[in-house]
C-alpha cells in the first residue's frame, strides 16, 4: 500500500470511525457470538499474496463487528467505562504516524518532553500537590513527576517495585547501624520474601497480582461496613505481621473501588504509612478523573502526602485506551528499581526533570508516544469541558438513584458519589406485597440474591443494555457504571425502563 | 468535536500521515533540540476552554516535529528498526475506533479470537513447531498458543513468571516425595530468592530487568568468541550455582543479540535446559522476523523444543509499534502465575483454545485490540511481501559489507547474517599507510577505539544519517542496523558515502 492508496483508504476508515460513533448512542452493547465463532470462518494461514483492502473492510464488517462488545455504546453500563473520543483517536493517529520508541530522551525528545509537560498539566487539573509535579509553578524542578503507563495494574507493579527498593535500602541502613543481630546476614532476596503489601478486600485484583509478580506477600485487610480500608485495621495488620517476623513495606489505598466506588480512609492511611514507614500508593483508576472537579477533592484528603498516585484518563476522561497516569513524589527509588546498568550506563546528557529517561519509570523498555492523545484531549475539551463531562454523569447517576428509590422495590446499597449506582431489589418486597422495609430473614436474603441475579440476567437478555452484578459479603447486588462517552440521559432512561420491566417479572404482586 | 468535524479533521490527519511518509525516505533522522526545549514554549497548564484543532495542528508542526527523532526515516540505522506501515496504521485506527478493553473473552470476543487466529498464522509464517499453536492443523486444541505483548521486555517477565511457577511446583513435589530434609520448611518466597535466571553477557538488558522485577538472581554468563551463549558455559554456571545452594530455573537464549545479532547455541541450550529442568525462553525480538524466510530457519535449530519464544513484529515486520509476539508450548504455568482468584473466579464459559482469557497471559488486566494491525499487515503484504521485505534488507546489508571490505580501511567484526553490519576502521591502517593486517599492538587498539568513536560521531554530525557505536570487550565498533520500512538502496549508498567521507578525515594518508 503506497501513500496514494493510504490517502484513499485512510479517509474511508475515518468515515467508518465517524459512522461507528454515530451509531453508538443506541447500539446494543453485548456481542451474542459463541466461543470459537471466528476460528470457524477464518483461513488457517496468512495469505501468500497480498489481499485488497476492500476484502479487509468487508471482513471487518462481516467477521469482526459481530464479535465486538461495544464498550463505546451509550448503553454500556458494565465494567467501568473506557472513554474513547475523537480527540483521543486523532492522538492515536499522530502517535502511529511518528511510531517512535521513546525509551530515552534522545530516542525522541518530543515524546519524552510532551509527556512531562502534559503530566504536569494533568496533575494540576486534578489538584495534585506540587510534590508530584516535575516542574513546579516557580520553575524549579521537583524530585518526582508523572509518567504514562498502559494500565493501573502496571502503575501498581511499578509503585510496588519502588517501595521494595525503599524497604531494602532502609533495612540495609538499619543493618549498617548495627541494630541487627550479629551473624544475621540476610540478603535482599530473602528479605523480599518477608515483605508484606497491604490492600483491602475491596482492592482491585491487580494489587494481589502485583504482589505475586514481585514475589512478596499480599495481605488483604477486611474493609469496614462501608467497604473502606481504615487506619485502625491497617495498623492492626501491620503490627501482627511485624510480630510474626514479616516486613510491612507497602499499602495501596483506593479512591473509588471497583465494587462500590468506596473511598478508603486515605487521611488515616497516610498517617499510618508515615509512622510505619510504608510506601503509600493511591489507586484512583476510575474515580481520579472526578478530581478535575474541585467539589470532589475534599473526599481525597490524604493523597497530598502519598508516595504515588495513579488514575486512568482512559476510563472516565475521554482519552482513548490505553492511558494510565502515575505520579511519584520522589522518583529516586522508582528509577533505581527499574534501571539496569545504573552504575555505568551513561544517561541522557543533562538528565533533569526536563529530559527524563522514561525507560527507568516502567517495566518495558520501549514506549509509545501516548502523551499526544492526552494533550489533544485536554486541549480539545478544555478543563471546563472535562469537568462538564464528569458532572453530567454524576447527575445521571443521582437521577437514577432517585428513580430507583421512588420505585419502592429497590434499595441503594452504597451512597452514590460518582457515576456508580449499586442497588438491589429489597428482600422485603419479594414476599406478600413487599411494602415492608424491616430487616429480612435468612430465607428472604437468599431469595433476594436469586432475584437480583435474575434481574441482571433479564436486563442483559433484553439485549439493549449491558450491566453487571456483584457480590458484597454474600449479598448479590446490581452494579451500574454510568460514564460512557456516548451515554446521555436517554440511555439512562432506557436502562431504568429495562430494569423496571425486569423487576415487574420478578417481584410478585405487580 | 462531533462526528462531522472528525470526518474533516481525521482526513486532514490522514493526509498529514501520507505527507510524513512521503518525506521520510530522505529525512534527517536525528532531532537537534536541547533538553527542555518544549517546556520553554508550552503553556504551564491545560487550557480552561476548548482550543481549535487548527491550533493543535500548527503546534504539531512547529513544536512537536522539531523534537521528533524520525525512526521512520530511510536514513535511520541506529537501534533496531521500528517498522511502521500504512497497513499497521490503519489497524491502529480500527483499534482506536473499537476501543475495547479485551481482558477476557466476553469483554470482546472478536479481540480475543482474532488474536488467537493471527498468532497461529504468525507462528506458521515463521515456521514454529506445532507445540506453540493454539489450534493445530488437524483442528485439535494445543496446550499452548500465542499472545501479543507490548514489548519483548514484557514477554520476558511473563515467561520468567511461568518459569518460577514451574520451579516452585517442582520443588513442592520434591518435598512431598520426602526427598528434602526434615524440618526444612522453606516457603515459596524464600525459595524464590534462591532462583537463578541465566543469560549471556550479550543478552538485552530486559533480561536482567525481568529478574530484578521478580526478585530473583540474574546470572550473566560470558559468551564465547562469537558472542554466543554455549551449552558448556551454561552447564558450568548451573552446576556451580547448584553447589552454592542456589536453584537454577530459567535460561534465555537469544536469536539475534542487540550488539552483534549473534545466535546463541539454541540446540545445545535446549538439551541443557531439559537435563537441568530449566524453563527455556528464546528471545528473537529483532531477528525472529527473518524466520518468515525458510533459508534462515536452520539457524534457529533448537527453538522447536523451547518453552517459550518471542519476537517483535513491530521491529522488522511492518507492524506499527507496539506488537511483541510471545508463544508458549504449555500455558499451564503461565496462566497460574498470572491469574488472580484462580480457584474461585469463574472463567469464561467454555474456556478453550478458542476462547482464552488473555488477562491471565500478561501483566496488565486491560489490553488493546492489537491483533487488528497484525492481521492487516499479514493480509496487505501477504507472506510473499513480508519475505521480500526481509530479503531486501539482508541483501543491502551484504552489499554494504562488500563495499566496506573492498574499501580496505574497514574490517567486518562479526559475519553479516541479517540486516546488521558491525565493523570498524582497522587498527593497522591508522599508522603508516595502513595496508597491514597483522595483529595490532595495544597502542594501535587504543587508537582504533578513538578512531571508531570519532567515525560514529562524524557520521552522525553530518546530520543525514543516524547510527550507533557499540563496545565489544573493550573494542569500539560501528553498528549499522538496516531494516527501516523506508530504507532502500539509495539510503544505504548515502550511508556508505557518509562513512567513507568520515573515514577520509580520520585515516591518515588518503
mmCIF file of C-alpha atoms in Angstrom, chain A residues 97-438:
data_model
loop_
_atom_site.group_PDB
_atom_site.id
_atom_site.type_symbol
_atom_site.label_atom_id
_atom_site.label_comp_id
_atom_site.label_asym_id
_atom_site.label_seq_id
_atom_site.Cartn_x
_atom_site.Cartn_y
_atom_site.Cartn_z
ATOM 1 C CA UNK A 97 2.398 8.296 12.322
ATOM 2 C CA UNK A 98 5.554 9.037 14.297
ATOM 3 C CA UNK A 99 5.922 5.444 15.513
ATOM 4 C CA UNK A 100 8.826 6.353 17.753
ATOM 5 C CA UNK A 101 10.071 4.076 20.514
ATOM 6 C CA UNK A 102 10.628 6.700 23.177
ATOM 7 C CA UNK A 103 12.612 4.815 25.800
ATOM 8 C CA UNK A 104 15.070 7.638 26.416
ATOM 9 C CA UNK A 105 15.068 11.367 25.861
ATOM 10 C CA UNK A 106 17.335 11.024 22.809
ATOM 11 C CA UNK A 107 15.193 8.348 21.186
ATOM 12 C CA UNK A 108 12.529 11.017 20.796
ATOM 13 C CA UNK A 109 12.827 14.258 22.739
ATOM 14 C CA UNK A 110 9.326 15.409 21.807
ATOM 15 C CA UNK A 111 7.725 12.193 23.104
ATOM 16 C CA UNK A 112 9.561 12.476 26.421
ATOM 17 C CA UNK A 113 9.110 16.184 26.969
ATOM 18 C CA UNK A 114 5.468 16.319 25.919
ATOM 19 C CA UNK A 115 4.779 13.565 28.448
ATOM 20 C CA UNK A 116 6.457 15.540 31.217
ATOM 21 C CA UNK A 117 4.531 18.677 30.249
ATOM 22 C CA UNK A 118 1.087 17.065 29.950
ATOM 23 C CA UNK A 119 1.523 15.031 33.116
ATOM 24 C CA UNK A 120 2.156 18.311 34.925
ATOM 25 C CA UNK A 121 -0.946 19.768 33.228
ATOM 26 C CA UNK A 122 -2.988 16.770 34.289
ATOM 27 C CA UNK A 123 -1.605 16.815 37.821
ATOM 28 C CA UNK A 124 -2.662 20.449 38.176
ATOM 29 C CA UNK A 125 -6.045 19.692 36.592
ATOM 30 C CA UNK A 126 -6.844 17.103 39.285
ATOM 31 C CA UNK A 127 -5.403 19.297 42.039
ATOM 32 C CA UNK A 128 -2.371 17.194 42.961
ATOM 33 C CA UNK A 129 0.069 18.537 45.496
ATOM 34 C CA UNK A 130 3.117 20.204 43.940
ATOM 35 C CA UNK A 131 5.287 17.363 45.302
ATOM 36 C CA UNK A 132 4.073 15.321 42.321
ATOM 37 C CA UNK A 133 4.986 17.833 39.621
ATOM 38 C CA UNK A 134 8.139 17.625 37.502
ATOM 39 C CA UNK A 135 8.381 21.397 37.219
ATOM 40 C CA UNK A 136 6.753 23.466 39.909
ATOM 41 C CA UNK A 137 4.891 26.712 39.335
ATOM 42 C CA UNK A 138 8.018 28.716 40.180
ATOM 43 C CA UNK A 139 10.040 26.869 37.514
ATOM 44 C CA UNK A 140 12.084 24.779 39.957
ATOM 45 C CA UNK A 141 12.491 21.075 39.351
ATOM 46 C CA UNK A 142 10.761 18.583 41.627
ATOM 47 C CA UNK A 143 12.044 15.233 42.831
ATOM 48 C CA UNK A 144 9.046 13.457 41.399
ATOM 49 C CA UNK A 145 6.812 13.734 38.384
ATOM 50 C CA UNK A 146 4.366 11.918 36.213
ATOM 51 C CA UNK A 147 4.622 9.096 33.700
ATOM 52 C CA UNK A 148 2.075 7.415 31.434
ATOM 53 C CA UNK A 149 1.642 3.680 31.993
ATOM 54 C CA UNK A 150 -0.574 1.363 29.978
ATOM 55 C CA UNK A 151 -2.865 0.376 32.828
ATOM 56 C CA UNK A 152 -3.375 0.881 36.553
ATOM 57 C CA UNK A 153 -2.049 -2.670 37.019
ATOM 58 C CA UNK A 154 1.321 -1.653 35.640
ATOM 59 C CA UNK A 155 1.269 1.516 37.750
ATOM 60 C CA UNK A 156 0.772 -0.690 40.812
ATOM 61 C CA UNK A 157 3.666 -3.003 39.913
ATOM 62 C CA UNK A 158 5.933 -0.038 39.312
ATOM 63 C CA UNK A 159 4.960 1.662 42.581
ATOM 64 C CA UNK A 160 5.483 -1.593 44.450
ATOM 65 C CA UNK A 161 8.936 -2.021 42.924
ATOM 66 C CA UNK A 162 9.868 1.463 44.121
ATOM 67 C CA UNK A 163 8.522 0.571 47.542
ATOM 68 C CA UNK A 164 10.585 -2.607 47.660
ATOM 69 C CA UNK A 165 13.699 -0.662 46.803
ATOM 70 C CA UNK A 166 12.930 1.756 49.637
ATOM 71 C CA UNK A 167 12.328 -1.107 52.050
ATOM 72 C CA UNK A 168 15.556 -2.911 51.199
ATOM 73 C CA UNK A 169 17.633 0.245 51.422
ATOM 74 C CA UNK A 170 16.031 1.051 54.734
ATOM 75 C CA UNK A 171 16.897 -2.381 56.075
ATOM 76 C CA UNK A 172 20.453 -2.176 54.811
ATOM 77 C CA UNK A 173 20.858 1.111 56.640
ATOM 78 C CA UNK A 174 19.496 -0.446 59.818
ATOM 79 C CA UNK A 175 21.961 -3.314 59.461
ATOM 80 C CA UNK A 176 24.801 -0.890 58.917
ATOM 81 C CA UNK A 177 23.855 0.816 62.159
ATOM 82 C CA UNK A 178 24.404 -2.499 63.936
ATOM 83 C CA UNK A 179 20.849 -2.744 65.143
ATOM 84 C CA UNK A 180 20.554 -6.214 63.640
ATOM 85 C CA UNK A 181 21.780 -9.284 65.413
ATOM 86 C CA UNK A 182 25.312 -10.408 64.668
ATOM 87 C CA UNK A 183 25.579 -13.067 62.013
ATOM 88 C CA UNK A 184 22.204 -12.275 60.550
ATOM 89 C CA UNK A 185 23.329 -11.777 57.025
ATOM 90 C CA UNK A 186 20.089 -11.848 55.175
ATOM 91 C CA UNK A 187 20.321 -10.938 51.520
ATOM 92 C CA UNK A 188 17.868 -8.796 49.615
ATOM 93 C CA UNK A 189 16.152 -11.793 48.062
ATOM 94 C CA UNK A 190 15.409 -13.452 51.363
ATOM 95 C CA UNK A 191 14.290 -10.133 52.827
ATOM 96 C CA UNK A 192 11.993 -9.585 49.865
ATOM 97 C CA UNK A 193 10.252 -12.826 50.674
ATOM 98 C CA UNK A 194 9.247 -11.400 54.066
ATOM 99 C CA UNK A 195 7.837 -8.180 52.620
ATOM 100 C CA UNK A 196 4.101 -7.638 53.004
ATOM 101 C CA UNK A 197 1.914 -5.447 50.770
ATOM 102 C CA UNK A 198 -1.433 -4.294 52.192
ATOM 103 C CA UNK A 199 -4.729 -3.796 50.438
ATOM 104 C CA UNK A 200 -8.344 -4.082 51.431
ATOM 105 C CA UNK A 201 -10.572 -6.961 50.438
ATOM 106 C CA UNK A 202 -12.152 -4.489 48.002
ATOM 107 C CA UNK A 203 -8.920 -3.565 46.242
ATOM 108 C CA UNK A 204 -8.765 -4.403 42.566
ATOM 109 C CA UNK A 205 -7.258 -7.799 41.767
ATOM 110 C CA UNK A 206 -4.253 -6.052 40.240
ATOM 111 C CA UNK A 207 -2.989 -5.422 43.793
ATOM 112 C CA UNK A 208 -2.688 -9.108 44.533
ATOM 113 C CA UNK A 209 -1.338 -9.721 41.032
ATOM 114 C CA UNK A 210 1.395 -7.133 41.542
ATOM 115 C CA UNK A 211 2.447 -8.756 44.814
ATOM 116 C CA UNK A 212 2.510 -12.143 43.078
ATOM 117 C CA UNK A 213 4.730 -10.752 40.327
ATOM 118 C CA UNK A 214 7.197 -9.310 42.821
ATOM 119 C CA UNK A 215 7.071 -12.457 44.879
ATOM 120 C CA UNK A 216 6.095 -10.653 48.059
ATOM 121 C CA UNK A 217 3.140 -11.343 50.326
ATOM 122 C CA UNK A 218 -0.249 -9.783 49.612
ATOM 123 C CA UNK A 219 -2.322 -9.106 52.720
ATOM 124 C CA UNK A 220 -5.969 -8.274 52.057
ATOM 125 C CA UNK A 221 -7.423 -6.496 55.093
ATOM 126 C CA UNK A 222 -11.131 -6.704 55.785
ATOM 127 C CA UNK A 223 -12.775 -3.409 54.895
ATOM 128 C CA UNK A 224 -15.261 -1.712 57.229
ATOM 129 C CA UNK A 225 -19.051 -1.588 56.897
ATOM 130 C CA UNK A 226 -18.690 0.984 54.131
ATOM 131 C CA UNK A 227 -16.156 -1.214 52.275
ATOM 132 C CA UNK A 228 -13.324 1.131 53.225
ATOM 133 C CA UNK A 229 -9.813 0.325 54.394
ATOM 134 C CA UNK A 230 -9.338 2.086 57.724
ATOM 135 C CA UNK A 231 -6.267 3.234 59.586
ATOM 136 C CA UNK A 232 -7.052 1.049 62.584
ATOM 137 C CA UNK A 233 -7.420 -2.136 60.576
ATOM 138 C CA UNK A 234 -4.213 -1.377 58.706
ATOM 139 C CA UNK A 235 -2.246 -0.757 61.905
ATOM 140 C CA UNK A 236 -3.574 -3.954 63.462
ATOM 141 C CA UNK A 237 -2.469 -5.967 60.466
ATOM 142 C CA UNK A 238 0.951 -4.312 60.309
ATOM 143 C CA UNK A 239 1.625 -4.977 63.989
ATOM 144 C CA UNK A 240 0.528 -8.582 63.813
ATOM 145 C CA UNK A 241 2.726 -9.154 60.774
ATOM 146 C CA UNK A 242 5.734 -7.473 62.389
ATOM 147 C CA UNK A 243 5.273 -9.673 65.427
ATOM 148 C CA UNK A 244 5.336 -12.685 63.095
ATOM 149 C CA UNK A 245 8.699 -11.617 61.695
ATOM 150 C CA UNK A 246 7.398 -10.133 58.481
ATOM 151 C CA UNK A 247 8.336 -6.797 56.947
ATOM 152 C CA UNK A 248 5.453 -4.463 56.038
ATOM 153 C CA UNK A 249 6.516 -2.193 53.175
ATOM 154 C CA UNK A 250 3.603 -1.075 51.009
ATOM 155 C CA UNK A 251 -0.032 -0.092 51.286
ATOM 156 C CA UNK A 252 -2.479 0.620 48.492
ATOM 157 C CA UNK A 253 -5.416 2.892 49.253
ATOM 158 C CA UNK A 254 -8.210 3.124 46.729
ATOM 159 C CA UNK A 255 -10.157 6.225 45.734
ATOM 160 C CA UNK A 256 -13.221 4.612 44.171
ATOM 161 C CA UNK A 257 -13.133 0.821 44.440
ATOM 162 C CA UNK A 258 -14.330 -1.473 41.673
ATOM 163 C CA UNK A 259 -17.292 -2.956 43.531
ATOM 164 C CA UNK A 260 -18.774 0.097 45.245
ATOM 165 C CA UNK A 261 -16.626 3.138 44.403
ATOM 166 C CA UNK A 262 -15.684 3.228 48.082
ATOM 167 C CA UNK A 263 -13.025 5.661 49.243
ATOM 168 C CA UNK A 264 -10.518 4.286 51.712
ATOM 169 C CA UNK A 265 -9.571 6.361 54.776
ATOM 170 C CA UNK A 266 -6.752 7.999 52.853
ATOM 171 C CA UNK A 267 -6.012 10.613 55.518
ATOM 172 C CA UNK A 268 -5.731 7.913 58.162
ATOM 173 C CA UNK A 269 -3.685 5.608 55.953
ATOM 174 C CA UNK A 270 -1.230 8.376 55.151
ATOM 175 C CA UNK A 271 -0.555 8.783 58.867
ATOM 176 C CA UNK A 272 -0.174 5.057 59.395
ATOM 177 C CA UNK A 273 2.118 4.794 56.380
ATOM 178 C CA UNK A 274 4.336 7.556 57.745
ATOM 179 C CA UNK A 275 4.525 6.027 61.217
ATOM 180 C CA UNK A 276 5.122 2.507 59.950
ATOM 181 C CA UNK A 277 7.418 3.517 57.080
ATOM 182 C CA UNK A 278 5.234 2.042 54.347
ATOM 183 C CA UNK A 279 5.132 3.266 50.766
ATOM 184 C CA UNK A 280 1.629 4.652 50.268
ATOM 185 C CA UNK A 281 0.167 4.233 46.778
ATOM 186 C CA UNK A 282 -3.268 5.615 45.925
ATOM 187 C CA UNK A 283 -5.124 3.811 43.156
ATOM 188 C CA UNK A 284 -7.814 6.120 41.777
ATOM 189 C CA UNK A 285 -8.088 4.297 38.457
ATOM 190 C CA UNK A 286 -11.741 5.151 37.914
ATOM 191 C CA UNK A 287 -12.675 7.996 40.261
ATOM 192 C CA UNK A 288 -9.485 10.005 39.924
ATOM 193 C CA UNK A 289 -10.975 11.756 36.909
ATOM 194 C CA UNK A 290 -13.591 13.309 39.209
ATOM 195 C CA UNK A 291 -10.826 15.271 40.938
ATOM 196 C CA UNK A 292 -10.896 17.598 37.929
ATOM 197 C CA UNK A 293 -13.934 18.994 39.740
ATOM 198 C CA UNK A 294 -12.957 20.806 42.964
ATOM 199 C CA UNK A 295 -16.115 19.676 44.741
ATOM 200 C CA UNK A 296 -14.740 16.111 44.886
ATOM 201 C CA UNK A 297 -11.318 16.988 46.259
ATOM 202 C CA UNK A 298 -12.257 17.015 49.945
ATOM 203 C CA UNK A 299 -13.037 13.301 49.533
ATOM 204 C CA UNK A 300 -9.415 12.651 48.588
ATOM 205 C CA UNK A 301 -7.826 14.281 51.615
ATOM 206 C CA UNK A 302 -4.609 12.426 52.394
ATOM 207 C CA UNK A 303 -3.348 11.910 48.863
ATOM 208 C CA UNK A 304 -1.228 15.038 49.153
ATOM 209 C CA UNK A 305 1.090 13.016 51.398
ATOM 210 C CA UNK A 306 1.036 9.763 49.399
ATOM 211 C CA UNK A 307 4.183 8.414 47.758
ATOM 212 C CA UNK A 308 2.459 7.636 44.475
ATOM 213 C CA UNK A 309 -0.912 8.254 42.877
ATOM 214 C CA UNK A 310 -2.475 6.897 39.717
ATOM 215 C CA UNK A 311 -5.677 7.246 37.764
ATOM 216 C CA UNK A 312 -6.774 6.266 34.259
ATOM 217 C CA UNK A 313 -7.682 9.065 31.855
ATOM 218 C CA UNK A 314 -8.742 6.183 29.604
ATOM 219 C CA UNK A 315 -11.564 5.307 31.946
ATOM 220 C CA UNK A 316 -13.595 8.467 32.553
ATOM 221 C CA UNK A 317 -11.545 11.232 30.984
ATOM 222 C CA UNK A 318 -12.044 10.766 27.264
ATOM 223 C CA UNK A 319 -8.523 9.560 26.495
ATOM 224 C CA UNK A 320 -8.707 6.580 24.194
ATOM 225 C CA UNK A 321 -7.366 3.403 25.853
ATOM 226 C CA UNK A 322 -4.579 2.998 26.925
ATOM 227 C CA UNK A 323 -3.508 5.881 29.145
ATOM 228 C CA UNK A 324 -2.899 5.365 32.857
ATOM 229 C CA UNK A 325 -1.366 8.315 34.704
ATOM 230 C CA UNK A 326 1.100 7.658 37.533
ATOM 231 C CA UNK A 327 2.840 10.249 39.674
ATOM 232 C CA UNK A 328 5.524 9.781 42.306
ATOM 233 C CA UNK A 329 6.607 12.383 44.836
ATOM 234 C CA UNK A 330 10.220 11.216 44.705
ATOM 235 C CA UNK A 331 11.459 9.179 41.762
ATOM 236 C CA UNK A 332 14.713 8.028 43.395
ATOM 237 C CA UNK A 333 13.552 4.560 44.368
ATOM 238 C CA UNK A 334 11.457 4.120 41.226
ATOM 239 C CA UNK A 335 14.372 4.835 38.918
ATOM 240 C CA UNK A 336 16.793 2.717 40.905
ATOM 241 C CA UNK A 337 14.410 -0.239 40.968
ATOM 242 C CA UNK A 338 13.802 -0.118 37.226
ATOM 243 C CA UNK A 339 17.080 0.932 35.691
ATOM 244 C CA UNK A 340 19.625 -1.610 34.573
ATOM 245 C CA UNK A 341 23.355 -0.859 34.454
ATOM 246 C CA UNK A 342 22.603 2.045 36.682
ATOM 247 C CA UNK A 343 26.242 2.499 37.668
ATOM 248 C CA UNK A 344 27.875 2.674 34.270
ATOM 249 C CA UNK A 345 25.340 3.164 31.501
ATOM 250 C CA UNK A 346 25.511 6.842 30.579
ATOM 251 C CA UNK A 347 22.168 8.527 30.987
ATOM 252 C CA UNK A 348 20.854 11.240 28.696
ATOM 253 C CA UNK A 349 23.049 14.317 28.858
ATOM 254 C CA UNK A 350 21.702 16.844 31.292
ATOM 255 C CA UNK A 351 19.105 14.415 32.574
ATOM 256 C CA UNK A 352 16.805 16.554 34.615
ATOM 257 C CA UNK A 353 13.098 16.933 35.088
ATOM 258 C CA UNK A 354 13.097 18.352 31.567
ATOM 259 C CA UNK A 355 14.714 15.298 30.000
ATOM 260 C CA UNK A 356 13.741 12.081 31.704
ATOM 261 C CA UNK A 357 14.723 8.614 30.542
ATOM 262 C CA UNK A 358 11.260 7.135 30.953
ATOM 263 C CA UNK A 359 12.533 3.579 30.379
ATOM 264 C CA UNK A 360 13.514 3.768 34.054
ATOM 265 C CA UNK A 361 9.944 4.604 35.071
ATOM 266 C CA UNK A 362 8.235 1.487 33.693
ATOM 267 C CA UNK A 363 8.515 -2.262 33.116
ATOM 268 C CA UNK A 364 9.115 -2.299 29.341
ATOM 269 C CA UNK A 365 11.979 -0.596 27.573
ATOM 270 C CA UNK A 366 10.070 0.683 24.543
ATOM 271 C CA UNK A 367 7.118 3.028 24.830
ATOM 272 C CA UNK A 368 4.547 4.601 22.530
ATOM 273 C CA UNK A 369 4.014 8.337 22.115
ATOM 274 C CA UNK A 370 0.872 8.326 24.257
ATOM 275 C CA UNK A 371 1.276 11.881 25.503
ATOM 276 C CA UNK A 372 -0.135 13.101 22.193
ATOM 277 C CA UNK A 373 -3.636 11.828 22.833
ATOM 278 C CA UNK A 374 -3.726 13.167 26.378
ATOM 279 C CA UNK A 375 -2.561 16.543 25.071
ATOM 280 C CA UNK A 376 -5.201 16.542 22.326
ATOM 281 C CA UNK A 377 -7.956 15.629 24.779
ATOM 282 C CA UNK A 378 -7.079 18.369 27.265
ATOM 283 C CA UNK A 379 -6.877 20.980 24.507
ATOM 284 C CA UNK A 380 -9.933 19.856 22.548
ATOM 285 C CA UNK A 381 -12.232 19.739 25.582
ATOM 286 C CA UNK A 382 -10.518 22.259 27.825
ATOM 287 C CA UNK A 383 -10.654 21.855 31.591
ATOM 288 C CA UNK A 384 -14.214 23.196 31.520
ATOM 289 C CA UNK A 385 -15.317 20.567 29.009
ATOM 290 C CA UNK A 386 -13.778 17.736 31.005
ATOM 291 C CA UNK A 387 -15.484 18.905 34.210
ATOM 292 C CA UNK A 388 -18.811 19.148 32.363
ATOM 293 C CA UNK A 389 -18.343 15.566 31.116
ATOM 294 C CA UNK A 390 -17.800 14.268 34.664
ATOM 295 C CA UNK A 391 -20.615 16.281 36.224
ATOM 296 C CA UNK A 392 -23.137 15.184 33.611
ATOM 297 C CA UNK A 393 -22.580 11.530 34.516
ATOM 298 C CA UNK A 394 -22.712 12.186 38.233
ATOM 299 C CA UNK A 395 -26.028 13.964 37.712
ATOM 300 C CA UNK A 396 -27.346 10.980 35.741
ATOM 301 C CA UNK A 397 -26.260 8.589 38.488
ATOM 302 C CA UNK A 398 -28.122 10.677 41.051
ATOM 303 C CA UNK A 399 -31.200 10.808 38.841
ATOM 304 C CA UNK A 400 -31.168 7.020 38.521
ATOM 305 C CA UNK A 401 -30.723 6.686 42.286
ATOM 306 C CA UNK A 402 -33.792 8.876 42.856
ATOM 307 C CA UNK A 403 -35.904 6.910 40.426
ATOM 308 C CA UNK A 404 -34.898 3.590 41.949
ATOM 309 C CA UNK A 405 -35.713 4.826 45.444
ATOM 310 C CA UNK A 406 -39.027 6.275 44.270
ATOM 311 C CA UNK A 407 -39.961 2.931 42.688
ATOM 312 C CA UNK A 408 -40.152 1.405 46.147
ATOM 313 C CA UNK A 409 -38.904 -2.070 45.206
ATOM 314 C CA UNK A 410 -35.214 -1.183 45.145
ATOM 315 C CA UNK A 411 -32.747 -0.141 47.788
ATOM 316 C CA UNK A 412 -29.494 1.704 47.251
ATOM 317 C CA UNK A 413 -26.697 -0.392 48.743
ATOM 318 C CA UNK A 414 -23.977 2.262 48.954
ATOM 319 C CA UNK A 415 -24.352 6.042 48.630
ATOM 320 C CA UNK A 416 -23.939 7.344 45.108
ATOM 321 C CA UNK A 417 -20.869 9.593 44.945
ATOM 322 C CA UNK A 418 -19.547 9.370 41.375
ATOM 323 C CA UNK A 419 -21.177 7.624 38.405
ATOM 324 C CA UNK A 420 -21.652 4.217 40.021
ATOM 325 C CA UNK A 421 -25.066 3.102 41.281
ATOM 326 C CA UNK A 422 -25.139 -0.060 43.385
ATOM 327 C CA UNK A 423 -28.591 -1.275 44.339
ATOM 328 C CA UNK A 424 -30.760 -4.336 44.694
ATOM 329 C CA UNK A 425 -34.344 -5.471 44.848
ATOM 330 C CA UNK A 426 -35.250 -5.218 48.542
ATOM 331 C CA UNK A 427 -35.656 -8.604 50.198
ATOM 332 C CA UNK A 428 -38.787 -7.368 51.937
ATOM 333 C CA UNK A 429 -40.717 -6.785 48.739
ATOM 334 C CA UNK A 430 -40.297 -10.329 47.474
ATOM 335 C CA UNK A 431 -42.953 -11.671 49.868
ATOM 336 C CA UNK A 432 -46.560 -10.602 50.425
ATOM 337 C CA UNK A 433 -46.908 -7.407 48.529
ATOM 338 C CA UNK A 434 -43.493 -6.219 49.504
ATOM 339 C CA UNK A 435 -44.083 -2.912 51.278
ATOM 340 C CA UNK A 436 -42.101 -3.867 54.363
ATOM 341 C CA UNK A 437 -38.693 -2.363 54.994
ATOM 342 C CA UNK A 438 -38.000 -4.314 58.157
#
